[in-house]
PDB file of C-alpha atoms in Angstrom:
ATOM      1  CA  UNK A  41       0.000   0.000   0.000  1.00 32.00           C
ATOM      2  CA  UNK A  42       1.250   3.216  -1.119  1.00 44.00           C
ATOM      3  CA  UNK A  43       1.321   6.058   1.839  1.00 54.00           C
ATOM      4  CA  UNK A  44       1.970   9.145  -0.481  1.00 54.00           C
ATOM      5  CA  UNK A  45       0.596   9.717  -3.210  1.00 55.00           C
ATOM      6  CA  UNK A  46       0.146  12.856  -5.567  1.00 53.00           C
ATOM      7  CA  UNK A  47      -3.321  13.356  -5.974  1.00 55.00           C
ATOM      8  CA  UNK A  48      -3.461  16.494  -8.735  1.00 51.00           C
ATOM      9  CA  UNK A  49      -2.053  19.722  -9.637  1.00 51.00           C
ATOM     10  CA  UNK A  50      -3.194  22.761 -11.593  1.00 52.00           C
ATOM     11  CA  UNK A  51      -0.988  24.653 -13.676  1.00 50.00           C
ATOM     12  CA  UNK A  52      -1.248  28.316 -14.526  1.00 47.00           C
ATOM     13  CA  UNK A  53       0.041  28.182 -17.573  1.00 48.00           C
ATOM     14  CA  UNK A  54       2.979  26.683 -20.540  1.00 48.00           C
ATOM     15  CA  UNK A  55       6.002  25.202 -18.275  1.00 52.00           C
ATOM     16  CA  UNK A  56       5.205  27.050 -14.786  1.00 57.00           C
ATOM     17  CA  UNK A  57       5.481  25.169 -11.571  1.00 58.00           C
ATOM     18  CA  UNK A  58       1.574  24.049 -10.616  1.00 66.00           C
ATOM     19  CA  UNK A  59      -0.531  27.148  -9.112  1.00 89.00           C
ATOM     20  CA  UNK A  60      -1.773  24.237  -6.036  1.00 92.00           C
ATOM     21  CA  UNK A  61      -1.031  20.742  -5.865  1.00 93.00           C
ATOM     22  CA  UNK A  62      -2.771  18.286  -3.506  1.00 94.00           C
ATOM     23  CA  UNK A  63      -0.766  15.270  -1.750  1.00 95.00           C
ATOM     24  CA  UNK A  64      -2.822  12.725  -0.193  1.00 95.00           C
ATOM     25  CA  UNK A  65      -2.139  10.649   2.868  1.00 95.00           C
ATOM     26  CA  UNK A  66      -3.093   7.481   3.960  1.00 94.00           C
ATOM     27  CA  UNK A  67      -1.951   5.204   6.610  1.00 95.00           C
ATOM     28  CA  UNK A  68      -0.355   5.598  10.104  1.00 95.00           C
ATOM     29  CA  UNK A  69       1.789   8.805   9.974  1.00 95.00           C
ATOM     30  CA  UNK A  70       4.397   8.155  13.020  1.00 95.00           C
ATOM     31  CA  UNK A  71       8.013   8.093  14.164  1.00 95.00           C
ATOM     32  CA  UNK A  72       8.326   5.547  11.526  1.00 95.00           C
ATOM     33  CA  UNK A  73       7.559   7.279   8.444  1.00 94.00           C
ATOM     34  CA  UNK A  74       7.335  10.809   9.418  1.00 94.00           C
ATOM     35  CA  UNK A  75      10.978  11.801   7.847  1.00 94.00           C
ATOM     36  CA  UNK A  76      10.951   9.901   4.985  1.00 95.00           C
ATOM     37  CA  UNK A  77       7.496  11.829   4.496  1.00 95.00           C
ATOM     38  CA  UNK A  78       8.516  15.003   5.184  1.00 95.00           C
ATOM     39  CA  UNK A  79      11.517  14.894   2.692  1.00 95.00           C
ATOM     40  CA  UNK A  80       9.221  14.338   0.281  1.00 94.00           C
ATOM     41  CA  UNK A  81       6.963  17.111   1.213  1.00 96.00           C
ATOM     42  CA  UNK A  82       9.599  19.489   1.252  1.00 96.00           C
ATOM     43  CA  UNK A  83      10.766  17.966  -2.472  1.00 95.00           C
ATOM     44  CA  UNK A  84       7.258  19.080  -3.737  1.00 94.00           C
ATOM     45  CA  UNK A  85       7.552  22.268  -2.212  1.00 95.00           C
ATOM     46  CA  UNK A  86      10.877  22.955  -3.680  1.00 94.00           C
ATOM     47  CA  UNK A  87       9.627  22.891  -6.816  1.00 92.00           C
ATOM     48  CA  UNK A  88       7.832  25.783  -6.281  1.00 87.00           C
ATOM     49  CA  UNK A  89       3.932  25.318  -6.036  1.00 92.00           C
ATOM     50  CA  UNK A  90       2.083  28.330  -4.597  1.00 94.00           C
ATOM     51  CA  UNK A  91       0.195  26.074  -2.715  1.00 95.00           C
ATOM     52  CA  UNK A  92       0.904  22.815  -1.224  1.00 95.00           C
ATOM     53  CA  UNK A  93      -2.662  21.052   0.032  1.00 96.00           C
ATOM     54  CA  UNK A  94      -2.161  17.893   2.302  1.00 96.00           C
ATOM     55  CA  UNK A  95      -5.076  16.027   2.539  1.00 96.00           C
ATOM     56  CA  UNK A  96      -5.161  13.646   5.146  1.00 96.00           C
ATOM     57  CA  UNK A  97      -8.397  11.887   4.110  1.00 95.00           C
ATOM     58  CA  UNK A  98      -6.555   8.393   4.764  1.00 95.00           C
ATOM     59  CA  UNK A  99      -4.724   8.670   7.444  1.00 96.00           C
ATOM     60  CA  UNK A 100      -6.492   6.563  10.346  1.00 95.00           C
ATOM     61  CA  UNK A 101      -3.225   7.891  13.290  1.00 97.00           C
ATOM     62  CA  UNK A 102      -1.280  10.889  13.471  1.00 97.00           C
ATOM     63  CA  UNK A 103       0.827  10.397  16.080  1.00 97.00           C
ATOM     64  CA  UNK A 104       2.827  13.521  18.094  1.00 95.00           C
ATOM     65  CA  UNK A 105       5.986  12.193  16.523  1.00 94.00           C
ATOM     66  CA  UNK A 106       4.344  12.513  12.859  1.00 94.00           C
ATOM     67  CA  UNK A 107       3.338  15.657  12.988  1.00 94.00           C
ATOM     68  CA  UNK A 108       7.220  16.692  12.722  1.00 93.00           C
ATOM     69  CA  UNK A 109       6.436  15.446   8.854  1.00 94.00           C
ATOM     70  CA  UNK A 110       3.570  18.499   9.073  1.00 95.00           C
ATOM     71  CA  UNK A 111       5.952  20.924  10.742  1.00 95.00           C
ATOM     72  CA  UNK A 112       9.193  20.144   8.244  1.00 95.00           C
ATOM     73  CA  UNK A 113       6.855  21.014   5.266  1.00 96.00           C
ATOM     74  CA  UNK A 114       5.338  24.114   7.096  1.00 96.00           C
ATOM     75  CA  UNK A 115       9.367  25.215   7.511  1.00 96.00           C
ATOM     76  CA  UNK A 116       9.999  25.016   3.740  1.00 96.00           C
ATOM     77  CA  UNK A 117       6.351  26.477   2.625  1.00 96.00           C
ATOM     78  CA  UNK A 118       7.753  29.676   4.594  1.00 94.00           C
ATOM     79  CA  UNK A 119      11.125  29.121   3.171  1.00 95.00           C
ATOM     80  CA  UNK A 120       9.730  29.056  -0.446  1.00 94.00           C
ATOM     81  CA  UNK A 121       6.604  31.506  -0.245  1.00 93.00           C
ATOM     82  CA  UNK A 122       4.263  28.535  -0.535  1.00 95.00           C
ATOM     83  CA  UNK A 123       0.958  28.524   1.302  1.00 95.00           C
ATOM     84  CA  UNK A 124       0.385  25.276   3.053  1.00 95.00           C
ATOM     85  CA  UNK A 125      -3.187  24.014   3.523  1.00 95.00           C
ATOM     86  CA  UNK A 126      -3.663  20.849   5.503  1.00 96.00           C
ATOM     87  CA  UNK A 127      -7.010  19.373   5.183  1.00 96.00           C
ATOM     88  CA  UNK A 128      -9.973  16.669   6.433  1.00 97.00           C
ATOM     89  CA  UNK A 129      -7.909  15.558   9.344  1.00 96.00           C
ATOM     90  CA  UNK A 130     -10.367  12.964  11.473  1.00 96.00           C
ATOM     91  CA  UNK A 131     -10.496  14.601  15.080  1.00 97.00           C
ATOM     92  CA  UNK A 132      -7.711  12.699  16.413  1.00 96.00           C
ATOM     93  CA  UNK A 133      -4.950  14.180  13.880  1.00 96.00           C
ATOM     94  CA  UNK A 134      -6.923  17.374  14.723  1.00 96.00           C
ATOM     95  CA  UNK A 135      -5.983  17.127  18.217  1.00 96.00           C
ATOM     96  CA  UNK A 136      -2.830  15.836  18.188  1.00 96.00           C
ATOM     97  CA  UNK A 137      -1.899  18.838  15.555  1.00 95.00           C
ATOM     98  CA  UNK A 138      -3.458  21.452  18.108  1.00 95.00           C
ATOM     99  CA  UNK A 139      -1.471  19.127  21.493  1.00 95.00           C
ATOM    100  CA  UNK A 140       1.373  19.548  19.590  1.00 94.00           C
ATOM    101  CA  UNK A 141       0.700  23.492  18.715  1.00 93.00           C
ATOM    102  CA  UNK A 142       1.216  22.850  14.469  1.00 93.00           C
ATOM    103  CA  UNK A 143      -2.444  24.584  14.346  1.00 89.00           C
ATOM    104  CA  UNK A 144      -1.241  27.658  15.670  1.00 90.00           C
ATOM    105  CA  UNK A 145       1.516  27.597  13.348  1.00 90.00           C
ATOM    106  CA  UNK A 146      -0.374  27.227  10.746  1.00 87.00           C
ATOM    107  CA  UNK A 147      -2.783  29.568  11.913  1.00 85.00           C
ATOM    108  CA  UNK A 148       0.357  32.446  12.440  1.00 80.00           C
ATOM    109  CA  UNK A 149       0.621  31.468   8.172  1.00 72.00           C
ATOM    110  CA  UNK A 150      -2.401  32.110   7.338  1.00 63.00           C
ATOM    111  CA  UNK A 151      -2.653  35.473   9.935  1.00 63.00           C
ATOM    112  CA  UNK A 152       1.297  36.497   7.829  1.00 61.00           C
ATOM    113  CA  UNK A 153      -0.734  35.728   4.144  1.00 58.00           C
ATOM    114  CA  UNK A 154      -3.254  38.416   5.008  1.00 55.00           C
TER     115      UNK A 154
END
C-alpha cells in the first residue's frame, strides 16, 4: 500500500510550476515514516507550487511524533513563499496537531498571508 501519493495539480500556464497541488495521505503517519514523508513534502515544495494542500483523508493515526512530517513542510512552505493548507484531518490528527501546537503555526501562516 502506497502512503503518499500525488493526488493532482493545476498549472497556470505553458512550463510554470503548478498554481496548487494536492498530496494525499493514507496510513499511520508516526516516528516511523514521518521523515521519509517530510523529505518528500519538502521535495514538492521545492519545486515551487504556490500552494501545497495535504489532505489527510486516509490517514487513520497521526501520532505527536508525525506531525514533525507536518511541521518540516510548514518550515519550507515559509522558506519558499508557498501557502500550506492541511485538510480533512479525522479529530484525532486534529488534536494531536493542536497538542502539539502545528495549528497555531499554521494559523500564524495564514494570519502572515493576510
Amino acid at each position: 500500500m502506497r502512503f503518499f501519493r500525488l493526488r493532482r495539480s493545476s498549472r497556470t500556464g505553458g512550463r510554470s510550476a503548478p498554481a496548487h497541488r494536492v498530496v494525499r495521505l493514507r496510513g499511520t503517519l508516526d516516528a516511523r515514516n514521518a521523515e521519509a514523508t517530510g523529505r518528500r513534502l519538502v521535495r514538492l515544495i521545492n519545486a515551487g507550487p504556490g500552494v501545497l494542500e495535504v489532505d489527510l483523508t486516509g490517514v487513520e493515526y497521526l501520532s505527536p511524533d508525525g506531525c514533525e512530517t507536518l511541521f518540516m513542510a510548514l518550515r519550507a512552505a515559509r522558506a519558499h513563499g508557498t501557502k500550506l493548507i492541511v485538510t480533512h484531518a479525522n479529530t484525532q490528527a486534529r488534536s494531536v496537531m493542536h497538542q502539539i501546537g502545528f495549528s497555531r503555526a499554521l494559523s500564524a501562516q495564514a494570519a502572515d498571508d493576510r
